[in-house]
Amino acid sequence: MGSSTGGRPPVMADVAKAAGVSHQTVSRVLNDHPNVRAETRSRVLEAIDRLGYRRNMVARALVTRHSRTLGVVSFDTILYGPASTVYGIEQAARDAGYFVSIVSLRTIDRAGMRDAVNYLIEQGVDGIVVVAPQRSAASALEDLSPGIPIVAVEGGHTGQVPVVCVDQAEGARLATAHLLELGHETVWHIGGPQDWLEAEGRIEGWRDVLTAAGRKIPDVLPGDWSPRSGYTAGRHLAGMADQISAVFVANDQMALGVLRAFTEEGVRVPDQISIVGFDDIPESEFFSPPLTTVRQDFGAVGRHSIDVLLGQIEEGAAEVLERFVVPPDLVVRGSSAPPGA
Amino acid sequence: MGSSTGGRPPVMADVAKAAGVSHQTVSRVLNDHPNVRAETRSRVLEAIDRLGYRRNMVARALVTRHSRTLGVVSFDTILYGPASTVYGIEQAARDAGYFVSIVSLRTIDRAGMRDAVNYLIEQGVDGIVVVAPQRSAASALEDLSPGIPIVAVEGGHTGQVPVVCVDQAEGARLATAHLLELGHETVWHIGGPQDWLEAEGRIEGWRDVLTAAGRKIPDVLPGDWSPRSGYTAGRHLAGMADQISAVFVANDQMALGVLRAFTEEGVRVPDQISIVGFDDIPESEFFSPPLTTVRQDFGAVGRHSIDVLLGQIEEGAAEVLERFVVPPDLVVRGSSAPPGA
DNA sequence: AGTGAGAATGTTAGCGATAACACTACCGAA
DNA sequence: TTCGGTAGTGTTATCGCTAACATTCTCACT
């Protein structure tokens, strides 16, 4: 390591000298340029190996003006949904030969979003994926003119930025329709936090189906994705269990809280009340009873968002303001059944 | 945007010209150099604002030889533990004025680890945190001479690299001792995957306590962290429920699977069998019954790992081969009780 | 042998910032 | 007045790489 470079990490010029060629030839070998004699190439590779040379991508990025790095702005990366989405993005980016730099916002506000995006641009990323499930985050994107390609995941249709998302309303329709088909008179709903677009979409789909079927539309019970908020809502519903036969809960964690509350209150699921969740977290299959839920394909979301972003970066596609929608799936398990079963 | 710079994003020289100073003075303003007249500073800031100038950190990193970016190598970032750890690292790094670049390994092997570390070094990161909970990952670090500061999280004590981790054995001791104190004759254990150091540590602590108390040590039942593997083990245990009164499960997800299996088989928890988990995932409190478990402070792990890393980077601390251990906490809930309660 | 095309290699000029040093202006002390 | 110190600013070199152009070498073909 560093032999004959005076302790300092070797640079391209050191390799060039060691191999008896010019630094440009070393660069050509590294970049798979065709016009290099096989013998020269192997001599260079041998020198690289011998010196333990590593290319300085910072210098490279300075002159090529791209870094093959994508920025990701995220929020609440411990929740199953965002974590899975970020993971999907990271894998898709890597498959495409890009790496990712991540900024996790602690709070969603215009200033935080602007700082995060600016930071990533200063770092020289080639494009940015914003995982912006809140309305405020999505709108913070609007008055940002980043000057580089950007794509929003799970964000609203702002008209400024292409969006990739799961069809939340469709998932809610599947869940609600499933319960109506089982014979339930109507379906109650425990919603997610106000500001979240996903929560909105799920309310919308649920309401659509009830409206179309001409059923009574109960008030939405408030929740914040946490099991505790589901528990609280569940206690409330248990108190009026005789008027309720089916609940669509906006995510699986809250559904767990509801199950817990029902268990405590002696409300039997699905005999007295059916429950359907959303997300299909790995735990759902092992709830008691196993949870009927709506699965989101986060891997597909990640792949699509990278596709859209690279489309802008590499083809310089002229502002393709698209909206990619990934369909959800209903997974039927033991928590839903015909009423009074 | 880009006014008078010909469509191209403005560089420092453009700002200098606009403000009627040299580019060096602009640099001084940006770096809070003291010897700049207040009037000059505000003129420069005004020009920066007017042109929409953003500093090019790539060029800056080239000459300063540091990027204020840390690399993180991780694995299985959807699991609650790794996700929380990575989140903790990211927040701690940001508080210290650093940003993070993340590589999520799909599989743990020597080559993958080497590539990830090499990539991050090429990108010019100032240091690397490796979240390496497997034995194979930890050992892959050994024959790596990265030439830059590095710290392992949840990794083994390789002797090459400082390590920050939660005291797994202690957590297991707390769990096992808790069950013995309740009066159980002995405690069964469902373990994590073979290769994981955390799984090993938990087995060690569990065995320690049983040995010290002179109790029979049952065979470890195999698991892989997934609820399903817990379910499988749970079915097995349910078949011999009359010989068993307490089970320590290596993580909460598997404990959920065990609960499910017991529910199906009519084994009552905690009346017939007590269960203790590990991790304290947000769901545990709402299992039926709520799960007694061991809480890990992932935020503290993240903060400590950044402290250790920055210690090496900024003080150039001469290879402080330390081992920081974060203590776990026992959280007692409804799944554990005296035998035959 | 002479020629020209193309392959293989070398030389020079940046990329956009900071470091190091040079210079000017101004101050108070000798 | 003259000098030295320092605050404020400018000039030049440099980080390690690639782009663009220049040069040499090979070889087929006239």
XYZ file of C-alpha atoms (C1' of nucleotides) in Angstrom:
742
model
C 0.000 0.000 0.000
C 1.393 3.326 -1.041
C 4.724 1.779 -1.901
C 6.845 4.355 -3.728
C 4.219 7.070 -3.339
C 5.623 8.357 -0.091
C 2.879 7.186 2.219
C 0.262 9.169 0.320
C -2.477 7.171 -1.380
C -1.502 6.570 -5.003
C -3.066 8.677 -7.739
C -3.420 8.071 -11.419
C -0.028 9.582 -12.160
C 1.635 7.086 -9.829
C -0.011 4.224 -11.648
C 0.999 5.732 -14.967
C 4.631 5.945 -13.946
C 4.616 2.438 -12.528
C 3.179 1.051 -15.742
C 5.312 3.199 -17.995
C 2.391 4.898 -19.700
C 0.673 8.278 -19.529
C -2.024 8.994 -16.980
C -4.480 9.318 -19.820
C -3.904 5.707 -20.773
C -4.632 4.708 -17.209
C -7.853 6.671 -17.437
C -8.729 4.881 -20.660
C -8.189 1.486 -19.089
C -10.369 2.459 -16.140
C -13.137 3.683 -18.406
C -13.050 0.697 -20.758
C -12.024 2.769 -23.686
C -11.681 0.468 -26.721
C -8.425 1.745 -28.177
C -5.971 0.282 -25.722
C -3.657 -2.573 -26.592
C -4.374 -5.697 -24.542
C -0.792 -5.878 -23.365
C -0.859 -2.253 -22.204
C -4.146 -2.767 -20.454
C -2.875 -5.683 -18.446
C 0.284 -3.805 -17.549
C -1.832 -0.941 -16.223
C -4.174 -3.257 -14.339
C -1.188 -4.954 -12.769
C 0.179 -1.602 -11.621
C -3.212 -0.586 -10.214
C -3.364 -3.794 -8.288
C 0.217 -3.562 -7.068
C -0.120 0.003 -5.823
C -3.579 -0.539 -4.365
C -4.841 2.362 -6.440
C -8.430 3.540 -6.011
C -9.929 6.044 -8.375
C -10.912 9.375 -6.877
C -14.543 9.717 -7.872
C -14.677 13.238 -6.500
C -12.169 14.466 -9.046
C -13.951 12.457 -11.698
C -17.306 13.956 -10.784
C -15.847 17.435 -10.952
C -14.863 17.105 -14.564
C -17.633 14.839 -15.883
C -20.289 16.864 -14.083
C -22.125 13.817 -12.893
C -21.620 11.597 -9.905
C -23.734 8.506 -10.565
C -25.250 9.187 -7.185
C -28.924 9.829 -6.537
C -30.324 11.701 -3.565
C -33.215 10.411 -1.496
C -35.197 12.625 0.827
C -37.278 10.622 3.210
C -39.264 10.839 6.391
C -40.051 8.404 9.170
C -37.784 5.738 7.760
C -38.567 3.308 10.535
C -42.179 2.792 9.513
C -42.548 -0.303 7.377
C -43.858 1.557 4.329
C -41.199 4.236 3.997
C -38.430 1.810 4.991
C -39.512 -0.635 2.312
C -39.794 2.105 -0.271
C -36.339 3.455 0.472
C -34.945 -0.053 0.325
C -36.606 -0.631 -3.034
C -35.201 2.624 -4.348
C -31.719 1.813 -3.142
C -31.721 -1.615 -4.766
C -33.147 -0.350 -8.048
C -30.601 2.447 -8.137
C -27.763 0.055 -7.542
C -28.977 -2.266 -10.284
C -28.864 0.724 -12.605
C -25.308 1.503 -11.554
C -26.155 4.385 -9.241
C -25.622 4.861 -5.534
C -27.766 6.788 -3.102
C -27.289 9.474 -0.518
C -30.082 9.690 2.018
C -31.444 12.523 4.075
C -34.094 11.587 6.650
C -36.182 14.538 7.644
C -37.198 14.686 11.276
C -40.045 17.031 10.615
C -41.776 17.874 7.400
C -41.749 21.540 6.608
C -40.903 23.760 3.724
C -37.558 24.826 5.155
C -36.417 21.314 5.966
C -37.374 20.116 2.522
C -35.602 22.996 0.833
C -32.440 22.470 2.868
C -32.412 18.763 2.146
C -32.844 19.265 -1.582
C -30.248 22.031 -1.664
C -27.783 19.944 0.255
C -28.177 17.068 -2.171
C -27.741 19.356 -5.162
C -24.592 20.843 -3.653
C -23.295 17.322 -3.199
C -23.611 16.878 -6.920
C -26.286 14.194 -7.077
C -27.623 13.519 -10.560
C -31.244 13.399 -9.460
C -33.468 13.262 -6.412
C -36.233 10.959 -5.219
C -38.466 12.543 -2.619
C -40.482 10.144 -0.530
C -43.086 12.683 0.408
C -46.251 11.078 1.661
C -47.563 14.193 3.350
C -49.480 16.947 1.707
C -47.163 19.538 3.236
C -44.104 17.759 1.879
C -45.621 17.495 -1.557
C -46.473 21.151 -1.635
C -43.011 22.071 -0.342
C -41.767 20.609 -3.608
C -43.783 22.999 -5.680
C -41.966 26.221 -5.041
C -38.628 24.529 -5.438
C -36.893 24.948 -8.753
C -34.061 22.539 -8.226
C -32.686 22.601 -11.731
C -32.101 18.853 -11.646
C -34.338 15.859 -12.259
C -36.628 15.012 -9.394
C -39.379 12.491 -8.775
C -41.877 12.225 -5.938
C -42.894 8.930 -4.425
C -46.305 8.647 -2.820
C -46.628 12.362 -3.342
C -49.598 14.253 -4.597
C -50.147 15.247 -8.177
C -48.581 18.653 -7.946
C -48.176 19.144 -11.641
C -44.557 20.131 -11.185
C -42.924 16.803 -10.625
C -43.538 13.261 -11.869
C -45.090 11.007 -9.254
C -44.869 7.293 -8.575
C -47.292 5.803 -6.112
C -49.480 2.911 -5.121
C -53.136 3.410 -5.940
C -54.347 4.017 -2.416
C -57.942 4.632 -3.371
C -58.042 1.401 -5.334
C -56.689 -0.505 -2.345
C -59.372 1.009 -0.166
C -61.992 0.105 -2.765
C -60.802 -3.514 -2.778
C -60.978 -3.671 1.000
C -64.381 -2.032 1.282
C -65.916 -3.959 -1.590
C -64.628 -7.189 -0.077
C -66.473 -6.431 3.147
C -69.674 -5.460 1.360
C -69.513 -8.617 -0.722
C -69.316 -10.644 2.456
C -72.710 -9.156 3.262
C -71.900 -6.330 5.688
C -74.384 -3.496 5.774
C -71.747 -0.796 5.889
C -68.065 -0.394 6.779
C -66.506 1.846 9.402
C -63.112 3.409 8.849
C -60.170 4.321 11.064
C -58.096 6.822 9.133
C -54.449 7.829 9.102
C -53.051 11.258 10.015
C -54.753 14.255 8.427
C -51.797 15.456 6.436
C -50.965 12.169 4.758
C -52.011 11.747 1.147
C -52.203 8.006 1.599
C -54.694 8.475 4.404
C -56.739 10.708 2.140
C -56.674 8.247 -0.732
C -57.830 5.445 1.491
C -60.738 7.499 2.785
C -61.650 8.427 -0.748
C -61.745 4.828 -2.003
C -63.693 3.650 1.015
C -66.256 6.443 0.598
C -66.555 5.782 -3.150
C -67.595 2.200 -2.670
C -70.080 2.973 0.084
C -71.574 5.782 -1.964
C -71.858 3.648 -5.079
C -73.594 0.937 -3.051
C -75.888 3.475 -1.452
C -74.769 2.633 2.062
C -74.611 4.806 5.152
C -71.220 6.491 5.496
C -70.065 6.581 9.133
C -67.742 9.274 10.463
C -64.050 8.533 10.027
C -62.320 7.718 13.310
C -58.993 9.507 13.633
C -55.642 7.676 13.847
C -51.962 8.392 13.432
C -50.672 5.022 12.104
C -49.563 3.922 15.587
C -50.925 0.781 17.223
C -51.937 2.927 20.179
C -54.205 5.135 18.114
C -55.814 2.013 16.695
C -56.296 0.747 20.204
C -58.007 3.952 21.242
C -60.336 3.867 18.257
C -60.939 0.187 18.871
C -62.064 0.835 22.442
C -64.493 3.372 21.100
C -65.890 0.969 18.505
C -66.129 -1.842 21.032
C -68.453 0.334 23.044
C -70.922 0.333 20.183
C -70.212 -3.167 18.923
C -73.849 -3.992 18.438
C -74.168 -1.379 15.685
C -71.002 -2.345 13.841
C -70.058 -5.376 11.810
C -67.064 -4.335 9.714
C -64.091 -1.973 10.024
C -61.548 -0.966 7.421
C -58.409 0.262 9.205
C -55.952 2.483 7.316
C -52.903 0.437 8.269
C -51.960 -2.878 9.829
C -50.354 -1.440 12.943
C -53.542 0.344 13.887
C -55.470 -2.817 13.031
C -53.344 -4.592 15.623
C -54.369 -1.998 18.175
C -58.010 -2.534 17.234
C -57.639 -6.281 17.628
C -56.133 -5.748 21.045
C -58.965 -3.465 22.117
C -61.574 -5.919 20.845
C -59.872 -8.783 22.641
C -59.936 -6.835 25.891
C -63.590 -5.990 25.439
C -64.571 -9.505 24.460
C -65.522 -8.558 20.910
C -64.836 -11.579 18.714
C -63.143 -11.130 15.318
C -64.392 -11.967 12.745
C -67.536 -13.440 14.326
C -68.922 -10.163 15.601
C -66.834 -7.667 13.673
C -64.679 -8.102 10.577
C -61.454 -6.147 10.199
C -59.401 -5.323 7.104
C -56.026 -3.552 7.308
C -53.609 -2.004 4.863
C -49.910 -2.635 4.038
C -49.492 -6.359 4.688
C -46.612 -5.978 7.095
C -44.786 -9.262 7.763
C -46.511 -9.582 11.135
C -50.085 -9.393 9.825
C -50.258 -13.038 8.859
C -49.648 -13.975 12.474
C -52.078 -11.716 14.224
C -54.924 -13.422 16.032
C -56.807 -13.812 13.849
C -54.551 -13.425 10.787
C -55.327 -10.096 9.193
C -57.079 -9.550 5.883
C -55.219 -6.623 4.356
C -54.124 -4.790 1.227
C -50.611 -5.434 -0.006
C -48.509 -2.674 -1.530
C -45.629 -3.586 -3.811
C -42.960 -1.243 -2.488
C -40.266 -2.879 -4.588
C -42.177 -1.946 -7.721
C -42.571 1.613 -6.482
C -38.825 1.857 -5.950
C -38.047 0.452 -9.366
C -40.507 2.710 -11.141
C -39.279 5.819 -9.409
C -35.719 5.058 -10.455
C -36.887 4.351 -13.996
C -38.634 7.690 -14.213
C -35.701 9.526 -12.694
C -33.108 7.901 -14.935
C -35.345 8.612 -17.888
C -35.019 12.291 -17.110
C -31.314 12.093 -16.353
C -30.114 9.968 -19.201
C -32.486 10.784 -21.991
C -32.944 14.305 -20.754
C -36.610 13.550 -21.340
C -38.316 16.889 -21.672
C -40.239 17.179 -18.406
C -42.313 14.048 -18.760
C -44.841 14.920 -16.124
C -46.048 11.425 -15.630
C -47.870 9.645 -12.893
C -47.018 5.988 -12.441
C -49.554 4.082 -10.433
C -48.787 0.681 -8.957
C -51.857 -1.474 -8.275
C -52.371 -2.959 -4.790
C -53.605 -6.469 -3.962
C -56.179 -7.692 -1.491
C -54.922 -10.487 0.767
C -57.815 -12.305 2.394
C -57.127 -13.943 5.752
C -59.077 -14.789 8.863
C -60.102 -11.377 10.149
C -62.917 -10.931 7.659
C -66.018 -13.090 7.324
C -69.752 -12.771 6.643
C -71.621 -10.908 9.388
C -72.870 -12.937 12.322
C -70.793 -15.931 11.209
C -31.788 31.775 -12.235
C -28.556 31.839 -14.194
C -29.099 35.428 -15.235
C -25.979 36.664 -17.002
C -24.222 33.344 -16.763
C -25.477 32.099 -20.087
C -27.952 29.503 -18.843
C -25.182 27.644 -17.020
C -25.486 27.421 -13.249
C -23.448 30.237 -11.684
C -20.045 29.480 -10.221
C -17.990 31.363 -7.712
C -16.359 33.490 -10.386
C -19.779 34.698 -11.540
C -20.655 35.753 -8.018
C -17.273 37.464 -7.694
C -17.830 39.449 -10.852
C -21.360 40.393 -9.857
C -20.187 41.598 -6.464
C -17.090 43.290 -7.819
C -14.663 41.230 -5.743
C -12.330 38.292 -6.327
C -13.528 34.727 -6.170
C -11.349 34.240 -3.116
C -13.346 36.823 -1.240
C -16.506 34.972 -2.127
C -14.920 31.837 -0.753
C -14.045 33.700 2.455
C -17.606 34.853 2.900
C -18.893 31.334 2.355
C -16.449 29.895 4.870
C -17.043 32.537 7.523
C -13.526 33.792 7.365
C -13.145 36.655 9.879
C -11.203 39.154 7.774
C -13.972 40.338 5.506
C -15.472 43.802 5.802
C -19.148 43.719 6.729
C -20.090 45.796 3.710
C -18.205 43.491 1.369
C -19.790 40.451 2.950
C -23.290 41.725 2.455
C -22.527 42.699 -1.133
C -21.327 39.149 -1.794
C -24.315 37.594 -0.051
C -26.614 39.741 -2.096
C -24.950 38.593 -5.294
C -25.153 34.957 -4.205
C -28.827 35.384 -3.562
C -29.479 37.257 -6.769
C -27.713 34.730 -8.980
C -29.083 31.718 -7.106
C -25.553 30.504 -6.559
C -24.989 27.125 -4.893
C -21.554 26.062 -3.842
C -20.128 23.053 -5.641
C -19.187 20.709 -2.821
C -17.536 18.322 -5.233
C -14.893 20.879 -6.176
C -14.569 21.810 -2.540
C -14.075 18.188 -1.491
C -11.400 17.758 -4.136
C -9.197 20.439 -2.686
C -9.973 20.111 1.018
C -9.694 16.325 0.874
C -12.766 15.784 2.984
C -16.432 15.680 2.134
C -18.256 15.853 5.461
C -20.060 12.747 4.312
C -20.032 9.415 6.119
C -20.664 6.049 4.522
C -23.011 3.472 5.977
C -22.945 -0.168 4.954
C -26.029 -1.978 6.045
C -28.016 -5.133 5.538
C -31.698 -5.991 5.774
C -32.712 -2.398 6.339
C -36.396 -3.255 6.566
C -36.072 -5.158 9.812
C -36.907 -2.968 12.775
C -33.487 -3.265 14.387
C -31.273 -2.348 11.428
C -33.737 0.302 10.248
C -33.737 1.961 13.649
C -29.967 1.779 13.876
C -29.471 3.342 10.471
C -31.963 6.043 11.362
C -30.111 6.743 14.597
C -26.820 6.959 12.744
C -28.236 9.308 10.154
C -29.668 11.678 12.753
C -26.517 11.680 14.865
C -24.391 12.322 11.800
C -26.564 15.210 10.755
C -26.431 16.749 14.208
C -22.654 16.614 13.914
C -22.769 18.368 10.555
C -22.206 15.281 8.425
C -24.352 13.621 5.836
C -24.582 9.951 4.992
C -24.345 7.794 1.921
C -25.912 4.376 2.326
C -25.220 1.040 0.716
C -27.649 -1.765 1.540
C -26.142 -5.147 0.936
C -28.474 -7.771 -0.429
C -26.309 -10.633 0.687
C -23.517 -10.689 3.171
C -20.287 -11.951 1.763
C -16.694 -10.908 1.661
C -16.885 -9.626 -1.905
C -20.020 -7.591 -1.330
C -18.577 -6.031 1.782
C -15.302 -5.210 0.049
C -17.082 -3.639 -2.916
C -19.321 -1.564 -0.676
C -16.426 -0.244 1.373
C -14.335 0.431 -1.707
C -17.161 2.256 -3.359
C -17.643 4.499 -0.353
C -13.936 5.249 -0.160
C -13.879 6.122 -3.851
C -16.768 8.478 -3.217
C -14.572 10.311 -0.773
C -16.436 9.641 2.468
C -14.575 10.697 5.582
C -15.412 7.540 7.514
C -17.585 4.427 7.416
C -20.092 2.839 9.764
C -20.676 -0.822 9.071
C -23.873 -2.243 10.470
C -22.636 -5.794 10.445
C -24.661 -8.022 12.699
C -23.497 -11.267 11.118
C -20.330 -13.127 11.934
C -19.475 -13.340 8.246
C -19.861 -9.592 7.819
C -17.747 -8.872 10.844
C -14.986 -11.126 9.643
C -15.175 -9.645 6.164
C -14.069 -6.438 7.807
C -10.897 -7.962 9.113
C -8.943 -8.409 5.933
C -9.955 -4.987 4.737
C -7.386 -2.258 5.154
C -9.508 0.678 4.166
C -7.092 3.398 5.147
C -9.918 5.507 6.565
C -11.711 5.512 9.905
C -14.274 2.785 10.291
C -16.559 1.583 13.067
C -18.659 -1.544 13.338
C -22.136 -1.539 14.830
C -23.420 -4.739 16.407
C -20.313 -6.409 15.063
C -18.057 -8.851 16.796
C -14.941 -7.904 18.647
C -12.565 -8.430 15.756
C -9.722 -6.512 17.260
C -9.289 -4.511 14.066
C -12.131 -2.061 14.329
C -13.910 -0.288 17.188
C -17.324 -1.709 17.927
C -20.530 -0.181 19.247
C -23.301 -2.535 20.275
C -26.120 -3.296 22.627
C -25.207 -5.826 25.285
C -27.140 -8.751 23.901
C -26.029 -11.215 26.532
C -27.108 -8.838 29.267
C -30.512 -8.453 27.664
C -30.888 -12.216 27.545
C -29.804 -12.443 31.166
C -32.464 -9.928 32.167
C -35.125 -11.883 30.296
C -34.117 -15.260 31.623
C -33.600 -14.087 35.195
C -37.014 -12.427 35.090
C -38.629 -15.754 34.194
C -36.694 -17.662 36.855
C -37.612 -15.066 39.448
C -41.251 -15.596 38.588
C -40.697 -19.163 39.691
C -40.236 -21.071 36.434
C -38.221 -24.248 36.627
C -36.311 -23.566 33.459
C -36.613 -21.481 30.285
C -36.723 -22.653 26.682
C -35.188 -20.571 23.924
C -36.001 -19.928 20.296
C -32.849 -18.544 18.713
C -32.080 -16.283 15.768
C -30.187 -17.273 12.619
C -26.907 -19.113 13.127
C -24.644 -16.499 11.639
C -25.936 -13.529 13.644
C -23.826 -12.328 16.533
C -26.912 -10.982 18.267
C -28.451 -14.446 18.180
C -25.271 -15.820 19.681
C -25.155 -13.239 22.436
C -28.727 -13.920 23.387
C -28.088 -17.644 23.609
C -25.015 -16.977 25.716
C -26.827 -14.802 28.244
C -29.729 -17.205 28.485
C -27.395 -20.148 29.040
C -25.349 -18.202 31.619
C -28.324 -17.590 33.840
C -29.620 -21.138 33.622
C -26.171 -22.505 34.343
C -25.647 -20.194 37.292
C -29.001 -21.262 38.718
C -28.186 -24.897 38.127
C -31.183 -25.463 35.880
C -31.657 -27.872 33.016
C -30.644 -26.283 29.691
C -33.037 -27.280 26.891
C -31.945 -27.467 23.254
C -32.203 -24.191 21.363
C -35.019 -24.174 18.830
C -33.902 -22.670 15.500
C -35.415 -19.481 14.070
C -34.602 -16.878 11.454
C -36.204 -13.732 13.000
C -39.353 -14.160 10.882
C -42.793 -14.545 12.475
C -43.179 -17.739 10.485
C -40.152 -19.381 12.034
C -41.504 -18.455 15.449
C -44.806 -19.983 14.476
C -43.136 -23.228 13.462
C -41.180 -23.420 16.699
C -44.319 -22.501 18.613
C -46.258 -25.410 17.101
C -43.459 -27.683 18.194
C -43.485 -26.330 21.750
C -47.275 -26.501 21.932
C -47.005 -30.216 21.292
C -45.085 -30.604 24.530
C -46.816 -27.858 26.470
C -47.095 -29.957 29.613
C -43.304 -29.983 30.013
C -42.797 -26.300 29.383
C -43.667 -23.208 31.369
C -41.487 -20.410 29.975
C -39.956 -19.448 26.630
C -37.461 -16.716 25.830
C -37.757 -15.843 22.141
C -34.833 -14.093 20.412
C -36.986 -11.364 18.868
C -40.484 -9.958 19.026
C -41.525 -10.979 15.534
C -40.845 -14.609 16.277
C -42.595 -14.185 19.608
C -45.662 -13.090 17.657
C -45.458 -16.317 15.663
C -45.221 -18.288 18.886
C -48.267 -16.505 20.289
C -50.174 -17.344 17.146
C -49.206 -21.014 17.323
C -50.158 -21.183 20.996
C -53.489 -19.533 20.304
C -54.235 -22.081 17.597
C -53.303 -24.962 19.862
C -55.217 -23.593 22.831
C -52.144 -22.958 24.932
C -52.890 -19.974 27.160
C -50.276 -17.228 27.664
C -49.161 -16.510 30.326
C -51.331 -18.949 32.318
C -49.748 -22.097 30.903
C -46.609 -20.734 29.321
C -44.851 -17.378 29.771
C -43.154 -15.686 26.844
C -40.468 -12.999 26.727
C -39.289 -11.423 23.474
C -36.484 -9.098 22.414
C -36.416 -5.685 20.669
C -39.594 -4.007 21.883
C -40.945 -3.255 18.459
C -43.828 -0.744 18.501
C -46.322 -3.561 17.985
C -45.314 -5.625 21.031
C -47.338 -3.623 23.473
C -50.485 -4.565 21.560
C -49.977 -8.254 21.091
C -52.465 -10.485 22.882
C -51.267 -10.591 25.564
C -48.924 -7.563 25.492
C -45.383 -8.872 25.229
C -42.764 -8.749 27.941
C -39.568 -7.959 26.073
C -36.096 -6.411 26.115
C -35.743 -2.908 24.778
C -32.670 -1.835 22.806
C -31.807 1.833 22.555
C -30.967 2.089 18.889
C -30.741 5.844 19.027
C -27.937 5.581 21.572
C -26.152 3.056 19.385
C -26.325 5.442 16.448
C -25.053 8.361 18.485
C -22.188 6.399 19.982
C -21.065 5.015 16.666
C -20.914 8.500 15.220
C -19.034 9.744 18.288
C -16.427 7.041 17.918
C -16.095 7.614 14.208
C -15.784 11.370 14.486
C -13.260 10.870 17.252
C -11.081 9.060 14.777
C -11.731 11.504 11.964
C -11.381 14.778 13.762
C -8.871 14.047 16.476
C -7.083 11.504 14.357
C -7.294 9.371 17.479
C -4.596 6.764 17.142
C -6.570 3.591 16.546
C -8.685 3.676 19.683
C -9.813 0.094 19.549
C -12.729 0.558 21.825
C -15.884 -1.333 22.473
C -18.893 0.726 23.470
C -21.671 -1.270 25.017
C -25.181 0.111 25.379
C -27.246 -1.511 28.145
C -30.690 -2.946 27.321
C -33.847 -2.669 29.464
C -36.413 -5.234 30.443
C -40.000 -4.181 29.743
C -42.444 -6.296 31.706
C -45.932 -6.742 30.242
C -48.635 -9.322 30.259
C -46.994 -12.291 28.555
C -44.969 -13.332 31.595
C -46.356 -14.496 34.935
C -45.658 -17.064 37.658
C -46.126 -20.673 36.499
C -49.584 -22.119 36.731
C -51.049 -18.704 37.445
C 8.083 2.907 -51.735
C 4.478 6.188 -50.734
C 0.108 7.177 -48.923
C -3.741 7.516 -45.866
C -6.835 5.585 -42.477
C -7.269 4.260 -38.138
C -5.392 2.375 -33.792
C -2.652 3.438 -29.819
C -0.689 6.726 -27.008
C 0.768 11.338 -25.235
C 0.101 16.475 -24.107
C -2.457 20.312 -22.639
C -6.296 22.598 -20.727
C -9.731 22.798 -17.881
C -13.675 21.288 -14.045
C -14.727 24.842 -9.416
C -13.261 25.276 -5.401
C -9.418 26.343 -1.388
C -4.481 27.225 0.185
C -0.641 29.897 0.187
C 1.296 33.788 -0.545
C 1.496 38.710 -2.163
C -0.034 43.043 -1.853
C -2.409 47.442 -0.263
C -4.359 50.456 3.257
C -4.498 51.919 7.629
C -3.357 52.082 12.404
C -0.511 53.284 16.536
C 4.150 53.523 18.478
C 8.931 54.966 18.179
C 7.877 61.110 9.939
C 8.776 56.320 9.603
C 8.092 51.826 10.613
C 5.852 47.361 11.662
C 1.706 44.870 12.370
C -2.616 43.543 10.891
C -7.096 43.740 8.466
C -8.809 43.287 3.952
C -8.294 41.827 -0.637
C -6.217 39.829 -4.913
C -3.176 36.369 -7.620
C -1.471 32.031 -8.535
C -0.996 27.167 -7.900
C -3.177 22.991 -7.018
C -6.466 18.995 -5.887
C -6.998 14.258 -9.418
C -9.340 13.458 -13.002
C -11.323 13.542 -18.180
C -11.999 15.980 -22.773
C -10.008 17.516 -26.701
C -6.584 17.690 -29.544
C -1.848 16.234 -31.091
C 1.147 12.844 -32.197
C 3.156 8.429 -33.380
C 2.833 3.890 -35.133
C 0.808 0.058 -38.190
C -0.622 -1.803 -41.971
C -3.303 -2.343 -46.279
C -3.467 -0.640 -50.644
C -2.009 1.804 -54.700
